[in-house]
PDB file of C-alpha atoms in Angstrom:
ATOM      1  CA  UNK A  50     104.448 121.143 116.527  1.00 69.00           C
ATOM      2  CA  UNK A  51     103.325 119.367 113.176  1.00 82.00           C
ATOM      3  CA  UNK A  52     101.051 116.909 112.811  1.00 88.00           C
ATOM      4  CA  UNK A  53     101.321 113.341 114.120  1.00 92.00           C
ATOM      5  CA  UNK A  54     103.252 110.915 111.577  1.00 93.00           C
ATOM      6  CA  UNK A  55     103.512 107.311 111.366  1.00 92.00           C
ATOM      7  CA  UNK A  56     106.924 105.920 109.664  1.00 92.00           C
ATOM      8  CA  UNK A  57     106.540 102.832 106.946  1.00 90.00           C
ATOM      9  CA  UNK A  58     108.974 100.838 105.660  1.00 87.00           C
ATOM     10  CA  UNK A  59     109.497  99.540 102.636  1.00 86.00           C
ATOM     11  CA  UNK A  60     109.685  96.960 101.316  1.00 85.00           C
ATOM     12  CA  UNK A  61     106.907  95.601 104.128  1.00 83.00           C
ATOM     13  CA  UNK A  62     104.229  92.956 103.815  1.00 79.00           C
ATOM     14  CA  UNK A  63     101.938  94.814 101.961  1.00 79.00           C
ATOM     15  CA  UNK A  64     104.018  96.090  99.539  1.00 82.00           C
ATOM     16  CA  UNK A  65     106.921  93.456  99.265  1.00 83.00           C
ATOM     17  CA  UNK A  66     110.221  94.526  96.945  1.00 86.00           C
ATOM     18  CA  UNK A  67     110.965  92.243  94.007  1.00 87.00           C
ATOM     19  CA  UNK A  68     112.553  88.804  94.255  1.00 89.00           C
ATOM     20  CA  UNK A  69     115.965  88.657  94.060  1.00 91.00           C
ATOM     21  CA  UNK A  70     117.326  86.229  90.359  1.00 94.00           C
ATOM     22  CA  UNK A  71     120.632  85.188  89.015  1.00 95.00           C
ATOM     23  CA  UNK A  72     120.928  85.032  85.185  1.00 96.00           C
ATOM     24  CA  UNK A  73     124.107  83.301  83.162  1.00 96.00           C
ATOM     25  CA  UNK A  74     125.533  85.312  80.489  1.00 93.00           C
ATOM     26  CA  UNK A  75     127.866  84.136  77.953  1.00 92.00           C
ATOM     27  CA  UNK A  76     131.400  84.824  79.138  1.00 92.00           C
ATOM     28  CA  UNK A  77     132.638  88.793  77.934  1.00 91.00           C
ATOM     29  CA  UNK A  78     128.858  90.156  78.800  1.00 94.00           C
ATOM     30  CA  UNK A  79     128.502  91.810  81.616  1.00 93.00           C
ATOM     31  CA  UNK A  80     125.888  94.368  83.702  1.00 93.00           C
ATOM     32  CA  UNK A  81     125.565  98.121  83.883  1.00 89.00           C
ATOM     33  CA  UNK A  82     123.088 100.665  85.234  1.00 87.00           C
ATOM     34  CA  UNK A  83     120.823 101.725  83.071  1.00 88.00           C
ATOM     35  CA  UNK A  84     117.501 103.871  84.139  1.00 89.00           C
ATOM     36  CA  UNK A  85     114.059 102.739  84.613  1.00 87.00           C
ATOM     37  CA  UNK A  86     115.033  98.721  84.835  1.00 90.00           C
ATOM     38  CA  UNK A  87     116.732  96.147  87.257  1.00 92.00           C
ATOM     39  CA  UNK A  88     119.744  95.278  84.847  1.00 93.00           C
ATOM     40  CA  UNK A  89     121.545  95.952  81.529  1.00 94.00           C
ATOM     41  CA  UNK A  90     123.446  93.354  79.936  1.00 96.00           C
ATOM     42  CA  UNK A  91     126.054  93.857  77.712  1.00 93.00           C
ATOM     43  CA  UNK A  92     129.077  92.246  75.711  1.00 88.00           C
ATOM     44  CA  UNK A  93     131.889  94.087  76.840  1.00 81.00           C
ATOM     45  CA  UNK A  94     133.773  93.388  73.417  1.00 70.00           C
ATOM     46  CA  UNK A  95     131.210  95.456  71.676  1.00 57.00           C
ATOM     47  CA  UNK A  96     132.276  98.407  74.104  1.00 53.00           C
ATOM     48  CA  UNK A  97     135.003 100.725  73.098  1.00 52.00           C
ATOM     49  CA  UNK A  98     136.910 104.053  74.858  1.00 49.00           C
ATOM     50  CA  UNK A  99     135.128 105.810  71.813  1.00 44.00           C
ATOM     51  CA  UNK A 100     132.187 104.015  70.147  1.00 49.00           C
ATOM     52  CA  UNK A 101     129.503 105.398  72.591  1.00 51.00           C
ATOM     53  CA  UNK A 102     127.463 105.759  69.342  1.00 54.00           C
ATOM     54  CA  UNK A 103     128.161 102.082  68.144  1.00 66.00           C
ATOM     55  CA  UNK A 104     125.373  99.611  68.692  1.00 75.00           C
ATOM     56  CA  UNK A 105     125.673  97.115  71.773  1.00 84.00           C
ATOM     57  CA  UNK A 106     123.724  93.987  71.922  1.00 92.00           C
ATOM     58  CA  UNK A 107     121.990  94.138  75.339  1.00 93.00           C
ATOM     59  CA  UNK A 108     119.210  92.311  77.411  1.00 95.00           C
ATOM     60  CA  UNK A 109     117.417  95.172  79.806  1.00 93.00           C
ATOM     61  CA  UNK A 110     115.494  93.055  82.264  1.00 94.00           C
ATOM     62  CA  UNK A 111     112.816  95.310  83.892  1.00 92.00           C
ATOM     63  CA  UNK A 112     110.052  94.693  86.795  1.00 91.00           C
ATOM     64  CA  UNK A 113     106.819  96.418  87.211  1.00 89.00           C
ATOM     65  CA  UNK A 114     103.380  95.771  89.469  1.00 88.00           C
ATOM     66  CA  UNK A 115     100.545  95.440  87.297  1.00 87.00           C
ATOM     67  CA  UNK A 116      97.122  93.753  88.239  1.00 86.00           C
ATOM     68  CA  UNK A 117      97.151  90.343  88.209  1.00 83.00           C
ATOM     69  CA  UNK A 118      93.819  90.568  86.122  1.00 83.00           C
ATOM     70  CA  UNK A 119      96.239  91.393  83.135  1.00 82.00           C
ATOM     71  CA  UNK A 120      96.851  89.228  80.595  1.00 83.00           C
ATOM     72  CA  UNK A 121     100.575  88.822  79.732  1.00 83.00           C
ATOM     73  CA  UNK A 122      99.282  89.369  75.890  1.00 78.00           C
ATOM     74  CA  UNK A 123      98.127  92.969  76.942  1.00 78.00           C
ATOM     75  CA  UNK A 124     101.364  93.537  78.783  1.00 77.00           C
ATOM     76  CA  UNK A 125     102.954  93.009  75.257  1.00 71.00           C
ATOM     77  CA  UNK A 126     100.821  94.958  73.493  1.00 70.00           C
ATOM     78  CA  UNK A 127     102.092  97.793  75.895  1.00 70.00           C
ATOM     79  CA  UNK A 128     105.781  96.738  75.257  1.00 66.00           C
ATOM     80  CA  UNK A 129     105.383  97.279  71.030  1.00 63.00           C
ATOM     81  CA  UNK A 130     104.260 101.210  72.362  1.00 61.00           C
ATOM     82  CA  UNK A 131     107.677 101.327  74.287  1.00 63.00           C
ATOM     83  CA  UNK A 132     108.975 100.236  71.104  1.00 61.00           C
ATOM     84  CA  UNK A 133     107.398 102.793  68.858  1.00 61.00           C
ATOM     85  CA  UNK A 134     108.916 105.407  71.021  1.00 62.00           C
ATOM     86  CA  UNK A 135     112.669 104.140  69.924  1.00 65.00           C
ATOM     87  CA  UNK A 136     111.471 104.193  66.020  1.00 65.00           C
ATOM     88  CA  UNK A 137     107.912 104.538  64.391  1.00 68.00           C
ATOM     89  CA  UNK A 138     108.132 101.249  62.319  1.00 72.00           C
ATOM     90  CA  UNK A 139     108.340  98.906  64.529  1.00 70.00           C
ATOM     91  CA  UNK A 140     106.633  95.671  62.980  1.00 71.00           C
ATOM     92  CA  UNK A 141     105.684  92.893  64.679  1.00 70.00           C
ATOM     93  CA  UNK A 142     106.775  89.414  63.408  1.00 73.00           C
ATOM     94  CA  UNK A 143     105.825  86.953  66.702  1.00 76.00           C
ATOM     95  CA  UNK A 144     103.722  87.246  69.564  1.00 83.00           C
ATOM     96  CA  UNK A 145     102.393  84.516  71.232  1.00 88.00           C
ATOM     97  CA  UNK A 146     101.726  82.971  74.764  1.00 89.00           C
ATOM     98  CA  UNK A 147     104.224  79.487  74.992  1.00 90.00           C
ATOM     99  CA  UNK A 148     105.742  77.466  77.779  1.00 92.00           C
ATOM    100  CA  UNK A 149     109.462  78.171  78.269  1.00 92.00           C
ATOM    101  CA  UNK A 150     111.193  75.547  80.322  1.00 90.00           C
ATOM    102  CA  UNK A 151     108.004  74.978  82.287  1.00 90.00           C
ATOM    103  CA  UNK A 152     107.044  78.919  82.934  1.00 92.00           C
ATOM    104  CA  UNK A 153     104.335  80.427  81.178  1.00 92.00           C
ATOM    105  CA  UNK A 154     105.563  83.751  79.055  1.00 92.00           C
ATOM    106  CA  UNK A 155     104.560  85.676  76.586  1.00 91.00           C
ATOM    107  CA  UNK A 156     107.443  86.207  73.764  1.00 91.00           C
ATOM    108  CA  UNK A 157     107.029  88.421  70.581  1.00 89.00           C
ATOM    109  CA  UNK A 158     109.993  89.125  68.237  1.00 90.00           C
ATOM    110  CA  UNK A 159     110.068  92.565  65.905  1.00 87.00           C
ATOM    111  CA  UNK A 160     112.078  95.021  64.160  1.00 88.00           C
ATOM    112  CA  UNK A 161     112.441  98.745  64.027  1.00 86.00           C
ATOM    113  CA  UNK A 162     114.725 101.113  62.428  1.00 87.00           C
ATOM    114  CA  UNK A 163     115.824 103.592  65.285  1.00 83.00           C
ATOM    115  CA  UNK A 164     115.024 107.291  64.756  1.00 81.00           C
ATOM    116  CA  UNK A 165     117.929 108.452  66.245  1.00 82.00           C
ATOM    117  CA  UNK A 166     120.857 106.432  64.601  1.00 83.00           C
ATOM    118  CA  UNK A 167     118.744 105.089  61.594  1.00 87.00           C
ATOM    119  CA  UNK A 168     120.153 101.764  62.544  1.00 87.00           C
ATOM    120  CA  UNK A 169     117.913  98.479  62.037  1.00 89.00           C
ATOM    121  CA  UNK A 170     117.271  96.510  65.085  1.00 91.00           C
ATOM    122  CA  UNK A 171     115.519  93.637  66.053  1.00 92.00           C
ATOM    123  CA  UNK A 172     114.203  92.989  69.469  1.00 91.00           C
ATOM    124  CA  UNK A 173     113.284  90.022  71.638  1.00 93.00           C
ATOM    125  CA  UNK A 174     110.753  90.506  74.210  1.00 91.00           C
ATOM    126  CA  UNK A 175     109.862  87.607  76.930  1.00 93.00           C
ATOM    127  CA  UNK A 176     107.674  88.724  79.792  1.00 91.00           C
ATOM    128  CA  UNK A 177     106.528  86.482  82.492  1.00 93.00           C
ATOM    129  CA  UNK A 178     105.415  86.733  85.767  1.00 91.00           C
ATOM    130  CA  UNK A 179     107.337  86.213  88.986  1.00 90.00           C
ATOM    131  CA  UNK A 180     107.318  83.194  91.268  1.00 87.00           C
ATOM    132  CA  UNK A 181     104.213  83.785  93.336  1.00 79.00           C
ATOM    133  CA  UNK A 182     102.099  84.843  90.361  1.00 75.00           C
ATOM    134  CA  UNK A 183     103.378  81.799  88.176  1.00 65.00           C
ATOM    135  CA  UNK A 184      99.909  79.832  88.400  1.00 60.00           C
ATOM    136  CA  UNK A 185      97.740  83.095  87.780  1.00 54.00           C
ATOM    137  CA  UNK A 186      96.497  81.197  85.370  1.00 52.00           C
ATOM    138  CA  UNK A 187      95.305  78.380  86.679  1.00 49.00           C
ATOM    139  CA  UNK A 188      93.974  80.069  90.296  1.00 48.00           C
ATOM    140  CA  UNK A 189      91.282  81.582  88.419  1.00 50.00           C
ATOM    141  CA  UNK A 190      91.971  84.944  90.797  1.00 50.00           C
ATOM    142  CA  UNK A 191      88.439  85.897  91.950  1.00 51.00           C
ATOM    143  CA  UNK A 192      90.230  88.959  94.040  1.00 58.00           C
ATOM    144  CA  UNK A 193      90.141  91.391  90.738  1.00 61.00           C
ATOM    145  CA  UNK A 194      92.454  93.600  93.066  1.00 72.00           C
ATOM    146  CA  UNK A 195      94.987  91.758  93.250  1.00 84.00           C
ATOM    147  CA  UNK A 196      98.498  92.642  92.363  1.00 85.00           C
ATOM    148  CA  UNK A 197     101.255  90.823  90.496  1.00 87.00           C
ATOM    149  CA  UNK A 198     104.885  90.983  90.100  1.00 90.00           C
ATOM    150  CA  UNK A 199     105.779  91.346  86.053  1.00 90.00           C
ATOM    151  CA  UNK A 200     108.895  90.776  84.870  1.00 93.00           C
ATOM    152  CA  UNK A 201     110.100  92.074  81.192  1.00 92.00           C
ATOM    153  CA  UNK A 202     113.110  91.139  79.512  1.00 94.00           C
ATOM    154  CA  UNK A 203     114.025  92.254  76.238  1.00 93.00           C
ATOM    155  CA  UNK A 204     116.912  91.479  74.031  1.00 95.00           C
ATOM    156  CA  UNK A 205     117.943  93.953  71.552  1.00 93.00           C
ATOM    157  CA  UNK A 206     120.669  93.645  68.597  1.00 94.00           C
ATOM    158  CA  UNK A 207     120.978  94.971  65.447  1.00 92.00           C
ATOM    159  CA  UNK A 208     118.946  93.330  62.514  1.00 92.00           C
ATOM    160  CA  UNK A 209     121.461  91.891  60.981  1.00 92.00           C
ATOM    161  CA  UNK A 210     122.933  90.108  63.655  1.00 93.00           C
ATOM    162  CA  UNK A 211     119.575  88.632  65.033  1.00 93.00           C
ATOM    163  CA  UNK A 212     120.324  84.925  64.130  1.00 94.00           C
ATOM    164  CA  UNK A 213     123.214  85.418  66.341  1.00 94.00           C
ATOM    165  CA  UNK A 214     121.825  87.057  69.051  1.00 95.00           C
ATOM    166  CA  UNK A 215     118.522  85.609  69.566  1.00 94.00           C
ATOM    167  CA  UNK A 216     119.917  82.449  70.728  1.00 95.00           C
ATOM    168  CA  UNK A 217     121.817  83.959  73.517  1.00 96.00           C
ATOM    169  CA  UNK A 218     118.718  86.432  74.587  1.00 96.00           C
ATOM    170  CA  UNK A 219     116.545  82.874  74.882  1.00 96.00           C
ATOM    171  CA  UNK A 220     119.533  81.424  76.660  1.00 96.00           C
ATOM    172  CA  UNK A 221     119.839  84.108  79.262  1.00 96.00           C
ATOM    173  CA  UNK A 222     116.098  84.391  79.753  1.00 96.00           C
ATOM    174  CA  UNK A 223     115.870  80.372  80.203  1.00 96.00           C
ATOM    175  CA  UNK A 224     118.924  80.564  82.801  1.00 96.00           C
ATOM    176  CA  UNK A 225     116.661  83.052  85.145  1.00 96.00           C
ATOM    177  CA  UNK A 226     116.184  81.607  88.181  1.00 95.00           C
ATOM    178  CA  UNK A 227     114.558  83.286  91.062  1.00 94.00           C
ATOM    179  CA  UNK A 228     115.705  83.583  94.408  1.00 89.00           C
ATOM    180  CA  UNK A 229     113.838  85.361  97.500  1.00 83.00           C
ATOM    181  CA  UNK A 230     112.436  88.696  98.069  1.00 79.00           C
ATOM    182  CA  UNK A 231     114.225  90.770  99.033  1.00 71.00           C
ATOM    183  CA  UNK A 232     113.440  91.228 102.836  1.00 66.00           C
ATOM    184  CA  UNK A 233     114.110  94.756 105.098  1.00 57.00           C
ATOM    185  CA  UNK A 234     117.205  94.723 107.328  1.00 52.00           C
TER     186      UNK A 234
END
């Protein structure tokens, strides 16, 4: 017969799934799938039977591994070249490293006209790490190998509604509160 196999599940110790989180929304939003990310929220009341090409404010929360060397500066640097690929004048207008309700994160605000719909939006990007990677900072890693759980949540409405929205994005990024890993059965 074939060769001799070994069987790994995941997630396992050395490669451990993300942690689970519950978020509060403002009543009427809710989630969908969407690809490539953990969770799309949405207000329903901006959904209609026919608008699929109407704008919906959202917040796509996303996770990723990334060496724990990285700075969450350089993980938003990467973030505005996601955003270039939506429109090619995205501008940056914040983008800074702050405290939010005790966790360190990186937030940058900026705007971009979308190629595809020549709409004006304006994004809000947080990014922090999770739970066990909260005091990166402050451990000084010496293991440059290391790997770190990186959570990205962005908030995107259209430009003219961003006083509105923004609030709500900070809100729902503020109400994130992690639970466990999730653990194999």
């Amino acid at each position: 017969g074939g060769h001799p196999v070994s069987t790994i599940t995941y997630p396992n110790a050395q490669s451990p799934a993300p942690h689970t989180f519950t978020v509060e929304c403002p009543d009427g939003w809710s989630s969908r799938p969407v690809p490539r990310a953990l969770l799309l929220l949405t207000e329903d009341a901006t959904i209609t039977e026919t608008g699929d090409d109407d704008f919906h404010p959202n917040m796509v929360i996303s996770h990723s591994r990334v060496p724990r060397r990285i700075s969450l500066q350089d993980v938003g640097v990467s973030t505005l070249v996601a955003a270039s690929k939506l429109g090619d004048d995205a501008h940056l207008e914040v983008g800074k490293v702050g405290r939010l309700d005790g966790r360190t994160v990186y937030i940058q605000t900026l705007a971009l006209t979308v190629d595809r719909t020549g709409q004006r939006v304006a994004q809000v990007h947080v990014i922090f790490y999770g739970p066990d990677d909260a005091d990166r900072d402050a451990r000084g890693d010496a293991d440059s190998d290391a790997i770190a759980d990186l959570y990205t949540l962005v908030g995107t409405c259209l430009d003219a509604d961003s006083a509105q929205y923004a609030p709500v994005f900070i809100e729902i990024v503020r109400s994130l509160t992690f639970g466990d890993r999730l653990v194999t059965a």
